[in-house]
Amino acid sequence: DLTVLSALAESLQDVLQYKAAEGEAMKEDVQVKDLALRRCGKAIAGEEGARQIGAVLIACRATMRSLTVDRCALGPKGADILGPYLQDHRQLLHLSVRGNAIGGPSGIKLARIVADLKHMVSLSLADNGLEGDKVARAIAAMLAARDNWLRVELAGNDLGDSGCVTIVKHGVELGGGSPRLDSIDLSRCGARHKALVALSRVAKRSPLLRRLRMSHSRLARADSKIIAALVHSAPPPLLTLDLRHCELSEKVVQNLLEPLGHGSCVNERLEQLLLSGNTVFGNDSIAALLPPALDGLPALTTLALGSCALPNATLATLLAVLCAGSDDERLCPQLSTLELAGNELRGDACEAMLANLLRCRRPVCRRVARVRRQL
């Protein structure tokens, strides 16, 4: 709460004054490199909380590398106060202010400040009520200011398809290409087909891109070849592809899975394939593509198929092929998380699932997600 923050700031300032009196170098004053405040809620909300965080930052100016203030109810006023404190932290590498409802105008001010922090490589502005073209342009300008970005998270801001395109095209693609970009998250941002096209171009030009997240995007009319290329083509060697709740069409899923099952394509890099919430798998012919497709994903560790309306026959086959065989012969030998929550299991299928799991001897299989059983 505010009392703790105030005491922390005062104690750090005392150390600063003592070191200064002893004539020691500023860089040796206080070796605090990471400050993380999460889910503090109203305890440090608003302007006073931002001032106390700023006081801590002042005391750690020479050493602070990472600042996390997630879901602390800063609001617009708190963000406006915190922003100027960041200006003096040129060495800051990571900044996360998720879930603080800072809003558009304050978001624009913060983006302009971050644009001048030349060493920053990781930024999360998720769930902050950032909307509209002005915000999108400010974020794009911030990203275009340099090409050393590693991770950018904007999830949960209703930027719309045009806003996402502006950020990806003018911020990432034209802003030096961000050749070091490792992860970009536009989940729940209202992205559609045009944003996907822009992201696919970035993926081709960013050889280090490992994680692409677009969950809850409306991709019903997306070009099936673009999504398939994210898995089949090299580059990009993605480790994570998140397309949960994206309204994927039959053609998209077919073009994504068929080459993997026919042996014409093997992706030895993909570790997480997240497809939950796409009810197209309720179609028997589409669902039947799943089990054979696993043969083309030998590095898979996480497979998410929750709330996909999977037919019981497909569920039974999927579990049978995953649990069968010796360690050397088994499909997806590294699989540790199988998400099936929300798929209805009827009597025989539930019995078969439990039998397969009891027989399974996977050394790395630690968890099978909750399954809603209808018996």
mmCIF file of C-alpha atoms in Angstrom:
data_model
loop_
_atom_site.group_PDB
_atom_site.id
_atom_site.type_symbol
_atom_site.label_atom_id
_atom_site.label_comp_id
_atom_site.label_asym_id
_atom_site.label_seq_id
_atom_site.Cartn_x
_atom_site.Cartn_y
_atom_site.Cartn_z
ATOM 1 C CA ASP A 1 0.000 0.000 0.000
ATOM 2 C CA LEU A 2 1.021 3.673 0.054
ATOM 3 C CA THR A 3 2.638 3.351 3.487
ATOM 4 C CA VAL A 4 4.939 0.574 2.278
ATOM 5 C CA LEU A 5 5.804 2.450 -0.917
ATOM 6 C CA SER A 6 6.527 5.636 1.005
ATOM 7 C CA ALA A 7 8.758 3.784 3.484
ATOM 8 C CA LEU A 8 10.613 2.093 0.629
ATOM 9 C CA ALA A 9 11.210 5.423 -1.117
ATOM 10 C CA GLU A 10 12.401 7.071 2.122
ATOM 11 C CA SER A 11 14.798 4.239 2.971
ATOM 12 C CA LEU A 12 16.287 4.307 -0.531
ATOM 13 C CA GLN A 13 16.682 8.078 -0.325
ATOM 14 C CA ASP A 14 18.465 7.661 3.033
ATOM 15 C CA VAL A 15 20.927 5.277 1.399
ATOM 16 C CA LEU A 16 21.443 7.776 -1.417
ATOM 17 C CA GLN A 17 22.201 10.599 1.003
ATOM 18 C CA TYR A 18 24.561 8.422 3.019
ATOM 19 C CA LYS A 19 26.467 7.319 -0.090
ATOM 20 C CA ALA A 20 26.650 10.900 -1.333
ATOM 21 C CA ALA A 21 28.076 12.001 2.010
ATOM 22 C CA GLU A 22 30.695 9.272 1.728
ATOM 23 C CA GLY A 23 31.574 10.507 -1.753
ATOM 24 C CA GLU A 24 30.762 7.233 -3.524
ATOM 25 C CA ALA A 25 29.769 7.055 -7.187
ATOM 26 C CA MET A 26 26.074 7.259 -8.072
ATOM 27 C CA LYS A 27 26.181 3.939 -9.919
ATOM 28 C CA GLU A 28 27.039 2.202 -6.651
ATOM 29 C CA ASP A 29 24.287 3.865 -4.608
ATOM 30 C CA VAL A 30 21.372 1.470 -4.764
ATOM 31 C CA GLN A 31 21.470 -1.790 -6.706
ATOM 32 C CA VAL A 32 17.714 -2.149 -7.302
ATOM 33 C CA LYS A 33 17.233 -3.402 -10.842
ATOM 34 C CA ASP A 34 13.635 -4.653 -10.854
ATOM 35 C CA LEU A 35 10.532 -3.129 -9.223
ATOM 36 C CA ALA A 36 7.327 -5.158 -9.595
ATOM 37 C CA LEU A 37 3.929 -4.086 -8.256
ATOM 38 C CA ARG A 38 1.053 -6.361 -9.267
ATOM 39 C CA ARG A 39 -2.641 -6.313 -8.411
ATOM 40 C CA CYS A 40 -2.284 -3.650 -5.749
ATOM 41 C CA GLY A 41 -5.657 -2.254 -6.800
ATOM 42 C CA LYS A 42 -6.900 0.761 -4.885
ATOM 43 C CA ALA A 43 -4.134 0.448 -2.295
ATOM 44 C CA ILE A 44 -1.783 2.556 -4.449
ATOM 45 C CA ALA A 45 -4.301 3.892 -6.967
ATOM 46 C CA GLY A 46 -4.179 7.255 -8.674
ATOM 47 C CA GLU A 47 -1.936 10.256 -8.289
ATOM 48 C CA GLU A 48 -0.399 9.618 -4.845
ATOM 49 C CA GLY A 49 0.512 6.052 -5.746
ATOM 50 C CA ALA A 50 2.206 7.272 -8.939
ATOM 51 C CA ARG A 51 4.190 9.848 -6.958
ATOM 52 C CA GLN A 52 5.462 7.219 -4.515
ATOM 53 C CA ILE A 53 6.455 4.936 -7.387
ATOM 54 C CA GLY A 54 8.236 7.936 -8.905
ATOM 55 C CA ALA A 55 10.100 8.516 -5.637
ATOM 56 C CA VAL A 56 11.371 4.940 -5.718
ATOM 57 C CA LEU A 57 12.443 5.422 -9.346
ATOM 58 C CA ILE A 58 14.399 8.551 -8.439
ATOM 59 C CA ALA A 59 16.305 6.639 -5.769
ATOM 60 C CA CYS A 60 17.150 3.870 -8.251
ATOM 61 C CA ARG A 61 17.818 6.014 -11.300
ATOM 62 C CA ALA A 62 21.243 4.541 -11.999
ATOM 63 C CA THR A 63 20.339 0.864 -11.726
ATOM 64 C CA MET A 64 16.640 0.339 -12.525
ATOM 65 C CA ARG A 65 16.201 -1.881 -15.572
ATOM 66 C CA SER A 66 12.660 -3.224 -15.240
ATOM 67 C CA LEU A 67 9.433 -1.631 -13.962
ATOM 68 C CA THR A 68 6.155 -3.528 -13.621
ATOM 69 C CA VAL A 69 2.992 -1.760 -12.417
ATOM 70 C CA ASP A 70 0.236 -4.184 -13.415
ATOM 71 C CA ARG A 71 -3.424 -3.766 -12.437
ATOM 72 C CA CYS A 72 -2.728 -1.088 -9.854
ATOM 73 C CA ALA A 73 -5.596 1.264 -10.828
ATOM 74 C CA LEU A 74 -3.304 4.101 -11.884
ATOM 75 C CA GLY A 75 -5.929 5.604 -14.172
ATOM 76 C CA PRO A 76 -5.241 8.556 -16.506
ATOM 77 C CA LYS A 77 -4.055 10.899 -13.731
ATOM 78 C CA GLY A 78 -1.678 8.360 -12.257
ATOM 79 C CA ALA A 79 -0.222 7.601 -15.704
ATOM 80 C CA ASP A 80 0.262 11.313 -16.401
ATOM 81 C CA ILE A 81 2.216 11.699 -13.145
ATOM 82 C CA LEU A 82 4.295 8.536 -13.593
ATOM 83 C CA GLY A 83 5.303 9.412 -17.175
ATOM 84 C CA PRO A 84 7.749 12.254 -16.392
ATOM 85 C CA TYR A 85 9.549 10.099 -13.818
ATOM 86 C CA LEU A 86 10.292 7.627 -16.617
ATOM 87 C CA GLN A 87 11.996 10.299 -18.719
ATOM 88 C CA ASP A 88 15.046 10.221 -16.453
ATOM 89 C CA HIS A 89 15.389 6.441 -16.767
ATOM 90 C CA ARG A 90 17.237 6.173 -20.060
ATOM 91 C CA GLN A 91 18.571 2.743 -19.122
ATOM 92 C CA LEU A 92 15.133 1.185 -18.561
ATOM 93 C CA LEU A 93 14.796 -2.021 -20.604
ATOM 94 C CA HIS A 94 11.358 -3.363 -19.646
ATOM 95 C CA LEU A 95 8.100 -1.553 -18.836
ATOM 96 C CA SER A 96 4.752 -3.160 -18.068
ATOM 97 C CA VAL A 97 1.639 -1.180 -17.110
ATOM 98 C CA ARG A 98 -1.062 -3.760 -17.845
ATOM 99 C CA GLY A 99 -4.638 -3.209 -16.756
ATOM 100 C CA ASN A 100 -4.455 0.345 -15.438
ATOM 101 C CA ALA A 101 -7.231 1.903 -17.575
ATOM 102 C CA ILE A 102 -5.026 4.823 -18.535
ATOM 103 C CA GLY A 103 -7.146 5.690 -21.584
ATOM 104 C CA GLY A 104 -6.298 7.202 -24.943
ATOM 105 C CA PRO A 105 -4.954 10.713 -24.143
ATOM 106 C CA SER A 106 -2.705 9.452 -21.347
ATOM 107 C CA GLY A 107 -1.666 6.531 -23.524
ATOM 108 C CA ILE A 108 -0.513 8.946 -26.228
ATOM 109 C CA LYS A 109 1.563 10.923 -23.698
ATOM 110 C CA LEU A 110 3.140 7.730 -22.372
ATOM 111 C CA ALA A 111 3.947 6.507 -25.892
ATOM 112 C CA ARG A 112 5.788 9.766 -26.647
ATOM 113 C CA ILE A 113 7.860 9.406 -23.478
ATOM 114 C CA VAL A 114 8.701 5.768 -24.188
ATOM 115 C CA ALA A 115 9.798 6.712 -27.711
ATOM 116 C CA ASP A 116 12.757 8.569 -26.144
ATOM 117 C CA LEU A 117 13.842 5.635 -23.963
ATOM 118 C CA LYS A 118 16.294 4.288 -26.492
ATOM 119 C CA HIS A 119 17.309 1.183 -24.562
ATOM 120 C CA MET A 120 13.788 -0.124 -23.932
ATOM 121 C CA VAL A 121 13.167 -3.471 -25.646
ATOM 122 C CA SER A 122 10.014 -4.803 -23.960
ATOM 123 C CA LEU A 123 6.695 -2.995 -23.452
ATOM 124 C CA SER A 124 3.252 -4.086 -22.280
ATOM 125 C CA LEU A 125 0.284 -1.722 -22.564
ATOM 126 C CA ALA A 126 -2.336 -4.479 -22.390
ATOM 127 C CA ASP A 127 -5.874 -3.816 -21.145
ATOM 128 C CA ASN A 128 -5.625 -0.048 -20.839
ATOM 129 C CA GLY A 129 -8.626 1.188 -22.824
ATOM 130 C CA LEU A 130 -6.501 2.439 -25.715
ATOM 131 C CA GLU A 131 -8.771 3.141 -28.678
ATOM 132 C CA GLY A 132 -8.865 5.115 -31.903
ATOM 133 C CA ASP A 133 -6.589 6.115 -34.758
ATOM 134 C CA LYS A 134 -4.721 8.797 -32.757
ATOM 135 C CA VAL A 135 -3.600 6.230 -30.196
ATOM 136 C CA ALA A 136 -2.615 3.795 -32.937
ATOM 137 C CA ARG A 137 -0.517 6.436 -34.683
ATOM 138 C CA ALA A 138 1.211 7.386 -31.417
ATOM 139 C CA ILE A 139 2.079 3.749 -30.698
ATOM 140 C CA ALA A 140 3.288 3.289 -34.283
ATOM 141 C CA ALA A 141 5.543 6.358 -33.972
ATOM 142 C CA MET A 142 6.903 5.017 -30.688
ATOM 143 C CA LEU A 143 7.760 1.625 -32.225
ATOM 144 C CA ALA A 144 9.232 3.222 -35.357
ATOM 145 C CA ALA A 145 11.616 5.341 -33.282
ATOM 146 C CA ARG A 146 14.110 2.432 -33.246
ATOM 147 C CA ASP A 147 14.584 -1.152 -34.378
ATOM 148 C CA ASN A 148 15.661 -2.915 -31.174
ATOM 149 C CA TRP A 149 12.233 -4.056 -29.912
ATOM 150 C CA LEU A 150 12.027 -7.616 -28.583
ATOM 151 C CA ARG A 151 8.497 -7.841 -27.156
ATOM 152 C CA VAL A 152 5.375 -5.729 -27.694
ATOM 153 C CA GLU A 153 2.078 -6.529 -25.932
ATOM 154 C CA LEU A 154 -1.052 -4.536 -26.776
ATOM 155 C CA ALA A 155 -3.704 -7.144 -25.982
ATOM 156 C CA GLY A 156 -7.146 -6.049 -24.827
ATOM 157 C CA ASN A 157 -7.130 -2.586 -26.396
ATOM 158 C CA ASP A 158 -9.920 -2.030 -28.928
ATOM 159 C CA LEU A 159 -7.698 -0.640 -31.666
ATOM 160 C CA GLY A 160 -9.707 -2.164 -34.503
ATOM 161 C CA ASP A 161 -8.368 -3.645 -37.716
ATOM 162 C CA SER A 162 -7.224 -0.283 -39.110
ATOM 163 C CA GLY A 163 -5.453 0.607 -35.840
ATOM 164 C CA CYS A 164 -3.648 -2.741 -35.775
ATOM 165 C CA VAL A 165 -2.591 -2.262 -39.405
ATOM 166 C CA THR A 166 -1.243 1.217 -38.585
ATOM 167 C CA ILE A 167 0.799 -0.140 -35.671
ATOM 168 C CA VAL A 168 2.165 -3.138 -37.563
ATOM 169 C CA LYS A 169 2.794 -1.413 -40.892
ATOM 170 C CA HIS A 170 4.053 2.009 -39.815
ATOM 171 C CA GLY A 171 5.429 1.035 -36.405
ATOM 172 C CA VAL A 172 7.074 -2.332 -36.977
ATOM 173 C CA GLU A 173 7.347 -3.028 -40.694
ATOM 174 C CA LEU A 174 8.442 0.432 -41.871
ATOM 175 C CA GLY A 175 10.163 1.378 -38.629
ATOM 176 C CA GLY A 176 13.353 -0.501 -39.397
ATOM 177 C CA GLY A 177 11.609 -3.871 -39.616
ATOM 178 C CA SER A 178 12.357 -4.685 -35.941
ATOM 179 C CA PRO A 179 14.788 -7.459 -36.898
ATOM 180 C CA ARG A 180 15.136 -8.544 -33.248
ATOM 181 C CA LEU A 181 11.386 -8.781 -32.596
ATOM 182 C CA ASP A 182 10.662 -11.935 -30.590
ATOM 183 C CA SER A 183 6.987 -11.546 -29.621
ATOM 184 C CA ILE A 184 3.978 -9.454 -30.636
ATOM 185 C CA ASP A 185 0.551 -9.740 -29.006
ATOM 186 C CA LEU A 186 -2.546 -8.214 -30.634
ATOM 187 C CA SER A 187 -5.068 -10.461 -28.886
ATOM 188 C CA ARG A 188 -8.517 -8.932 -28.261
ATOM 189 C CA CYS A 189 -7.583 -5.841 -30.274
ATOM 190 C CA GLY A 190 -10.257 -6.163 -32.971
ATOM 191 C CA ALA A 191 -7.750 -7.347 -35.599
ATOM 192 C CA ARG A 192 -9.100 -8.795 -38.846
ATOM 193 C CA HIS A 193 -7.814 -9.894 -42.232
ATOM 194 C CA LYS A 194 -5.819 -6.746 -43.078
ATOM 195 C CA ALA A 195 -3.954 -6.856 -39.771
ATOM 196 C CA LEU A 196 -3.142 -10.519 -40.378
ATOM 197 C CA VAL A 197 -1.691 -9.654 -43.803
ATOM 198 C CA ALA A 198 0.488 -6.949 -42.241
ATOM 199 C CA LEU A 199 1.662 -9.317 -39.497
ATOM 200 C CA SER A 200 2.546 -12.001 -42.041
ATOM 201 C CA ARG A 201 4.820 -9.523 -43.823
ATOM 202 C CA VAL A 202 6.507 -8.657 -40.531
ATOM 203 C CA ALA A 203 6.948 -12.377 -39.801
ATOM 204 C CA LYS A 204 8.842 -12.840 -43.063
ATOM 205 C CA ARG A 205 11.158 -9.919 -42.298
ATOM 206 C CA SER A 206 11.728 -10.656 -38.612
ATOM 207 C CA PRO A 207 13.886 -13.777 -38.524
ATOM 208 C CA LEU A 208 13.819 -13.965 -34.721
ATOM 209 C CA LEU A 209 10.011 -13.776 -34.326
ATOM 210 C CA ARG A 210 8.976 -16.621 -32.042
ATOM 211 C CA ARG A 211 5.547 -15.759 -30.616
ATOM 212 C CA LEU A 212 2.554 -14.428 -32.523
ATOM 213 C CA ARG A 213 -0.682 -13.942 -30.575
ATOM 214 C CA MET A 214 -3.963 -12.910 -32.209
ATOM 215 C CA SER A 215 -6.603 -14.589 -30.061
ATOM 216 C CA HIS A 216 -10.187 -13.274 -30.251
ATOM 217 C CA SER A 217 -9.589 -11.770 -33.692
ATOM 218 C CA ARG A 218 -12.193 -12.037 -36.428
ATOM 219 C CA LEU A 219 -10.451 -14.084 -39.076
ATOM 220 C CA ALA A 220 -13.436 -15.816 -40.650
ATOM 221 C CA ARG A 221 -12.567 -14.296 -44.039
ATOM 222 C CA ALA A 222 -8.808 -14.562 -43.669
ATOM 223 C CA ASP A 223 -6.691 -15.894 -46.530
ATOM 224 C CA SER A 224 -6.056 -19.529 -45.654
ATOM 225 C CA LYS A 225 -2.645 -19.479 -47.351
ATOM 226 C CA ILE A 226 -1.402 -16.695 -45.051
ATOM 227 C CA ILE A 227 -2.212 -18.591 -41.850
ATOM 228 C CA ALA A 228 -0.856 -21.851 -43.260
ATOM 229 C CA ALA A 229 2.414 -20.132 -44.207
ATOM 230 C CA LEU A 230 2.964 -19.123 -40.563
ATOM 231 C CA VAL A 231 3.331 -22.826 -39.735
ATOM 232 C CA HIS A 232 4.606 -24.349 -42.964
ATOM 233 C CA SER A 233 7.122 -21.779 -44.153
ATOM 234 C CA ALA A 234 10.598 -21.029 -42.904
ATOM 235 C CA PRO A 235 11.078 -18.312 -41.892
ATOM 236 C CA PRO A 236 9.310 -17.657 -39.571
ATOM 237 C CA PRO A 237 10.233 -20.480 -37.176
ATOM 238 C CA LEU A 238 7.417 -19.675 -34.715
ATOM 239 C CA LEU A 239 7.420 -21.297 -31.296
ATOM 240 C CA THR A 240 3.914 -20.055 -30.365
ATOM 241 C CA LEU A 241 0.901 -19.445 -32.602
ATOM 242 C CA ASP A 242 -2.188 -18.254 -30.728
ATOM 243 C CA LEU A 243 -5.399 -18.248 -32.794
ATOM 244 C CA ARG A 244 -7.929 -18.946 -30.043
ATOM 245 C CA HIS A 245 -11.490 -17.772 -30.659
ATOM 246 C CA CYS A 246 -10.662 -16.455 -34.141
ATOM 247 C CA GLU A 247 -13.701 -17.817 -36.040
ATOM 248 C CA LEU A 248 -11.423 -19.826 -38.324
ATOM 249 C CA SER A 249 -13.090 -21.169 -41.455
ATOM 250 C CA GLU A 250 -13.011 -24.760 -42.723
ATOM 251 C CA LYS A 251 -10.676 -23.785 -45.544
ATOM 252 C CA VAL A 252 -8.205 -22.146 -43.166
ATOM 253 C CA VAL A 253 -8.046 -25.173 -40.859
ATOM 254 C CA GLN A 254 -7.862 -27.581 -43.789
ATOM 255 C CA ASN A 255 -4.912 -25.758 -45.374
ATOM 256 C CA LEU A 256 -3.240 -25.523 -41.977
ATOM 257 C CA LEU A 257 -3.509 -29.192 -40.971
ATOM 258 C CA GLU A 258 -3.594 -31.260 -44.169
ATOM 259 C CA PRO A 259 0.066 -30.786 -45.213
ATOM 260 C CA LEU A 260 1.183 -31.759 -41.708
ATOM 261 C CA GLY A 261 -0.813 -34.983 -41.856
ATOM 262 C CA HIS A 262 0.276 -35.954 -45.371
ATOM 263 C CA GLY A 263 3.950 -35.706 -44.532
ATOM 264 C CA SER A 264 4.543 -32.928 -47.055
ATOM 265 C CA CYS A 265 5.385 -30.521 -44.218
ATOM 266 C CA VAL A 266 7.122 -30.998 -40.879
ATOM 267 C CA ASN A 267 7.520 -28.101 -38.436
ATOM 268 C CA GLU A 268 10.275 -28.995 -36.002
ATOM 269 C CA ARG A 269 10.056 -25.681 -34.114
ATOM 270 C CA LEU A 270 6.426 -25.044 -33.133
ATOM 271 C CA GLU A 271 5.913 -25.673 -29.419
ATOM 272 C CA GLN A 272 2.498 -24.119 -28.714
ATOM 273 C CA LEU A 273 -0.493 -24.391 -31.043
ATOM 274 C CA LEU A 274 -3.496 -22.658 -29.461
ATOM 275 C CA LEU A 275 -6.773 -23.176 -31.342
ATOM 276 C CA SER A 276 -9.399 -23.177 -28.565
ATOM 277 C CA GLY A 277 -12.813 -21.683 -29.265
ATOM 278 C CA ASN A 278 -12.875 -22.401 -33.014
ATOM 279 C CA THR A 279 -16.063 -24.416 -33.414
ATOM 280 C CA VAL A 280 -15.212 -25.341 -37.007
ATOM 281 C CA PHE A 281 -13.736 -28.491 -35.453
ATOM 282 C CA GLY A 282 -17.303 -29.602 -34.824
ATOM 283 C CA ASN A 283 -17.289 -30.689 -38.475
ATOM 284 C CA ASP A 284 -16.306 -34.381 -38.549
ATOM 285 C CA SER A 285 -14.173 -34.089 -41.686
ATOM 286 C CA ILE A 286 -12.219 -31.106 -40.278
ATOM 287 C CA ALA A 287 -11.787 -32.674 -36.844
ATOM 288 C CA ALA A 288 -10.465 -35.846 -38.469
ATOM 289 C CA LEU A 289 -7.458 -33.859 -39.726
ATOM 290 C CA LEU A 290 -6.192 -33.285 -36.184
ATOM 291 C CA PRO A 291 -4.707 -36.659 -35.151
ATOM 292 C CA PRO A 292 -2.614 -37.195 -38.320
ATOM 293 C CA ALA A 293 -1.454 -33.547 -38.292
ATOM 294 C CA LEU A 294 0.365 -34.151 -35.004
ATOM 295 C CA ASP A 295 2.872 -36.265 -36.905
ATOM 296 C CA GLY A 296 4.174 -33.047 -38.464
ATOM 297 C CA LEU A 297 4.642 -31.256 -35.113
ATOM 298 C CA PRO A 298 7.302 -33.241 -33.240
ATOM 299 C CA ALA A 299 8.319 -30.353 -30.933
ATOM 300 C CA LEU A 300 4.785 -29.571 -29.695
ATOM 301 C CA THR A 301 4.526 -29.066 -25.911
ATOM 302 C CA THR A 302 1.072 -27.409 -25.668
ATOM 303 C CA LEU A 303 -2.047 -28.140 -27.713
ATOM 304 C CA ALA A 304 -5.154 -26.091 -26.862
ATOM 305 C CA LEU A 305 -8.463 -27.328 -28.274
ATOM 306 C CA GLY A 306 -10.881 -26.159 -25.590
ATOM 307 C CA SER A 307 -14.499 -25.355 -26.524
ATOM 308 C CA CYS A 308 -13.984 -26.544 -30.093
ATOM 309 C CA ALA A 309 -17.109 -28.756 -30.221
ATOM 310 C CA LEU A 310 -14.869 -31.723 -31.037
ATOM 311 C CA PRO A 311 -16.791 -34.891 -31.969
ATOM 312 C CA ASN A 312 -16.445 -37.698 -29.460
ATOM 313 C CA ALA A 313 -14.870 -39.978 -32.071
ATOM 314 C CA THR A 314 -12.133 -37.436 -32.729
ATOM 315 C CA LEU A 315 -11.465 -36.972 -29.012
ATOM 316 C CA ALA A 316 -11.107 -40.721 -28.562
ATOM 317 C CA THR A 317 -8.763 -41.032 -31.562
ATOM 318 C CA LEU A 318 -6.714 -38.015 -30.486
ATOM 319 C CA LEU A 319 -6.118 -39.394 -26.998
ATOM 320 C CA ALA A 320 -5.426 -42.862 -28.335
ATOM 321 C CA VAL A 321 -2.658 -41.725 -30.701
ATOM 322 C CA LEU A 322 -1.128 -39.426 -28.084
ATOM 323 C CA CYS A 323 -1.032 -42.087 -25.385
ATOM 324 C CA ALA A 324 0.011 -45.030 -27.538
ATOM 325 C CA GLY A 325 3.494 -46.241 -28.427
ATOM 326 C CA SER A 326 6.895 -46.244 -26.799
ATOM 327 C CA ASP A 327 8.879 -43.096 -26.058
ATOM 328 C CA ASP A 328 10.699 -43.327 -29.398
ATOM 329 C CA GLU A 329 7.548 -43.920 -31.455
ATOM 330 C CA ARG A 330 5.033 -41.674 -29.713
ATOM 331 C CA LEU A 331 3.616 -38.601 -31.480
ATOM 332 C CA CYS A 332 4.592 -35.234 -29.974
ATOM 333 C CA PRO A 333 6.940 -36.779 -27.389
ATOM 334 C CA GLN A 334 7.374 -33.424 -25.579
ATOM 335 C CA LEU A 335 3.644 -32.742 -25.141
ATOM 336 C CA SER A 336 2.976 -31.683 -21.547
ATOM 337 C CA THR A 337 -0.296 -29.720 -21.748
ATOM 338 C CA LEU A 338 -3.438 -30.819 -23.554
ATOM 339 C CA GLU A 339 -6.331 -28.361 -23.202
ATOM 340 C CA LEU A 340 -9.752 -29.934 -23.845
ATOM 341 C CA ALA A 341 -11.971 -27.932 -21.489
ATOM 342 C CA GLY A 342 -15.454 -27.292 -22.813
ATOM 343 C CA ASN A 343 -15.744 -30.299 -25.142
ATOM 344 C CA GLU A 344 -18.645 -32.562 -24.257
ATOM 345 C CA LEU A 345 -17.715 -36.172 -23.571
ATOM 346 C CA ARG A 346 -20.426 -38.784 -23.661
ATOM 347 C CA GLY A 347 -20.309 -42.195 -21.958
ATOM 348 C CA ASP A 348 -18.109 -44.326 -24.223
ATOM 349 C CA ALA A 349 -15.763 -41.480 -25.124
ATOM 350 C CA CYS A 350 -15.258 -40.567 -21.458
ATOM 351 C CA GLU A 351 -14.492 -44.187 -20.591
ATOM 352 C CA ALA A 352 -12.031 -44.429 -23.483
ATOM 353 C CA MET A 353 -10.347 -41.187 -22.455
ATOM 354 C CA LEU A 354 -9.824 -42.340 -18.871
ATOM 355 C CA ALA A 355 -8.551 -45.721 -20.028
ATOM 356 C CA ASN A 356 -6.024 -44.112 -22.364
ATOM 357 C CA LEU A 357 -4.808 -41.707 -19.702
ATOM 358 C CA LEU A 358 -4.345 -44.535 -17.207
ATOM 359 C CA ARG A 359 -2.288 -46.457 -19.751
ATOM 360 C CA CYS A 360 -0.272 -43.418 -20.783
ATOM 361 C CA ARG A 361 3.359 -43.510 -19.681
ATOM 362 C CA ARG A 362 4.453 -40.110 -20.931
ATOM 363 C CA PRO A 363 7.341 -38.976 -18.729
ATOM 364 C CA VAL A 364 6.534 -35.305 -19.367
ATOM 365 C CA CYS A 365 2.730 -35.475 -19.244
ATOM 366 C CA ARG A 366 1.872 -33.498 -16.101
ATOM 367 C CA ARG A 367 -1.583 -32.135 -16.740
ATOM 368 C CA VAL A 368 -4.659 -32.747 -18.810
ATOM 369 C CA ALA A 369 -6.968 -29.757 -18.516
ATOM 370 C CA ARG A 370 -10.427 -30.055 -17.052
ATOM 371 C CA VAL A 371 -12.962 -31.664 -19.340
ATOM 372 C CA ARG A 372 -16.682 -31.011 -18.958
ATOM 373 C CA ARG A 373 -18.140 -34.475 -18.968
ATOM 374 C CA GLN A 374 -21.677 -35.248 -20.083
ATOM 375 C CA LEU A 375 -22.407 -38.799 -19.057
#
